Amino acid sequence: MSALVLSGAIASWSSAVTQGGSAGPAGPQAANQAPPVTFTPKKANLGKVGPGSTTPAKFVLTNVGTQPLTVTQAIPSCKCTAISPIVGQTIQPGGTLEVSASLKAPPTPGERDAKVFVSFEGYKAPVILELVGDVVMEVVCDPPYVDALKNVT
């Protein structure tokens, strides 16, 4: 009889996980929802950055839920983005977690953006942190001024 009860419990757990649920603290019904996290800034606007430069940004994640949240993954969208090691860290309800990220600008001008996908135990949908910068080339004038009215009468 106890083998049948255990078998039923495993089947129930297995069914929840295969249908997109979770055996984590948030429960199967929360797995398809976004985690209860807010973050600031919404987008880190790095402004004008030089080609090849690395520009830092900081995000603060706040747990607005009632259960602790544990970071399971933090994946940058490209090799140009570095992040602080946050996997395994837990944010208590009402607590915060600071995430440092940096964007390495390419050698060519133009707008560059990158994202960091942060996943939490018990939730499928990640929180997406975004960095954006405008890569600009330095212009050097030689001579340092232009006398446009020279020899004009």
XYZ file of C-alpha atoms in Angstrom:
153
model
C 0.000 0.000 0.000
C 2.794 2.506 0.865
C 4.495 1.751 -2.478
C 1.279 2.760 -4.246
C 1.084 6.053 -2.297
C 4.736 6.834 -3.047
C 4.214 5.931 -6.692
C 1.228 8.313 -6.864
C 3.255 11.128 -5.261
C 6.071 10.660 -7.794
C 3.591 10.610 -10.683
C 1.972 13.813 -9.391
C 5.354 15.561 -9.037
C 6.477 14.280 -12.457
C 3.256 15.512 -14.056
C 3.698 19.000 -12.561
C 7.283 19.262 -13.832
C 6.573 17.953 -17.358
C 3.618 20.312 -17.739
C 5.815 23.309 -17.056
C 5.444 23.255 -13.305
C 8.108 23.211 -10.673
C 8.898 21.350 -7.538
C 10.571 24.550 -6.277
C 9.314 26.896 -3.570
C 7.138 28.941 -5.938
C 4.993 25.913 -6.857
C 3.749 24.666 -10.213
C 1.200 27.430 -10.744
C 3.912 30.140 -10.573
C 6.313 28.471 -13.018
C 4.833 30.119 -16.112
C 4.656 33.556 -14.489
C 7.393 36.143 -14.240
C 9.209 36.107 -10.898
C 8.112 38.757 -8.371
C 11.166 40.941 -8.985
C 11.482 44.607 -9.829
C 14.742 46.164 -10.939
C 16.253 49.591 -11.393
C 17.213 51.031 -13.714
C 14.797 49.580 -16.270
C 17.514 50.088 -18.879
C 21.099 51.151 -18.174
C 21.747 53.928 -20.670
C 25.526 54.241 -20.826
C 25.422 57.304 -23.089
C 28.295 57.947 -25.469
C 31.135 55.458 -25.175
C 34.438 55.177 -26.986
C 35.240 52.319 -29.367
C 36.774 49.360 -27.532
C 35.963 50.836 -24.115
C 34.361 48.888 -21.263
C 31.610 50.769 -19.437
C 30.136 49.551 -16.111
C 26.506 49.633 -14.952
C 24.711 48.544 -11.787
C 21.231 47.100 -11.378
C 19.344 46.571 -8.126
C 16.890 43.661 -8.088
C 14.170 43.716 -5.409
C 12.116 40.705 -4.335
C 8.536 42.002 -4.094
C 7.127 38.536 -3.362
C 6.541 36.651 -0.133
C 9.033 33.805 -0.717
C 12.843 33.867 -1.044
C 14.110 33.822 -4.644
C 17.310 32.012 -5.629
C 19.178 32.917 -8.819
C 19.689 29.782 -10.944
C 21.201 31.376 -14.073
C 22.605 34.705 -15.217
C 23.427 34.627 -18.919
C 24.663 37.603 -20.967
C 23.401 37.909 -24.548
C 26.898 38.244 -26.004
C 30.605 38.037 -25.211
C 30.708 41.839 -24.994
C 28.863 41.729 -21.654
C 30.324 40.731 -18.282
C 28.336 40.308 -15.061
C 29.093 39.798 -11.383
C 28.758 36.211 -10.080
C 25.187 36.051 -8.738
C 24.179 32.437 -9.431
C 23.169 30.738 -6.180
C 22.449 33.975 -4.350
C 19.074 34.295 -2.632
C 16.967 37.433 -2.327
C 14.754 37.407 0.767
C 11.237 38.924 0.539
C 11.648 42.696 0.485
C 15.403 42.267 0.027
C 17.657 43.435 -2.780
C 20.546 42.112 -4.840
C 23.017 44.368 -6.647
C 24.154 43.158 -10.062
C 27.212 44.679 -11.711
C 27.419 44.447 -15.485
C 29.657 45.975 -18.119
C 29.475 46.475 -21.858
C 32.592 46.290 -24.025
C 32.001 48.535 -27.020
C 32.916 47.327 -30.509
C 35.492 49.245 -32.580
C 32.818 50.577 -34.943
C 30.411 53.454 -34.250
C 26.684 53.046 -33.683
C 24.239 52.066 -30.974
C 25.107 48.859 -29.136
C 22.854 47.008 -26.728
C 23.199 43.865 -24.665
C 20.992 41.952 -22.280
C 21.477 39.785 -19.198
C 18.902 37.040 -18.624
C 18.489 36.278 -14.900
C 16.492 33.143 -14.000
C 15.101 32.202 -10.603
C 14.294 28.833 -9.057
C 10.667 27.889 -9.680
C 10.137 30.304 -12.584
C 10.590 29.775 -16.320
C 10.479 33.414 -17.415
C 13.761 35.274 -16.836
C 14.196 38.867 -15.747
C 15.932 40.769 -18.556
C 18.435 43.484 -17.685
C 19.383 45.723 -20.616
C 22.435 47.889 -21.284
C 22.664 50.325 -24.195
C 25.448 52.630 -25.314
C 26.195 54.810 -28.321
C 29.676 54.079 -29.670
C 31.131 57.313 -31.052
C 34.424 58.048 -32.755
C 36.563 60.872 -31.453
C 37.029 63.695 -33.948
C 40.271 65.643 -33.890
C 40.425 68.968 -35.736
C 43.728 70.070 -37.220
C 44.045 73.014 -37.093
C 41.969 73.362 -33.932
C 39.828 76.106 -35.480
C 38.553 77.078 -38.923
C 38.757 80.672 -40.030
C 35.847 80.629 -42.465
C 35.851 84.395 -42.982
C 39.540 84.748 -43.829
C 40.056 86.985 -46.876
C 36.330 87.772 -47.107
C 35.334 91.387 -47.386
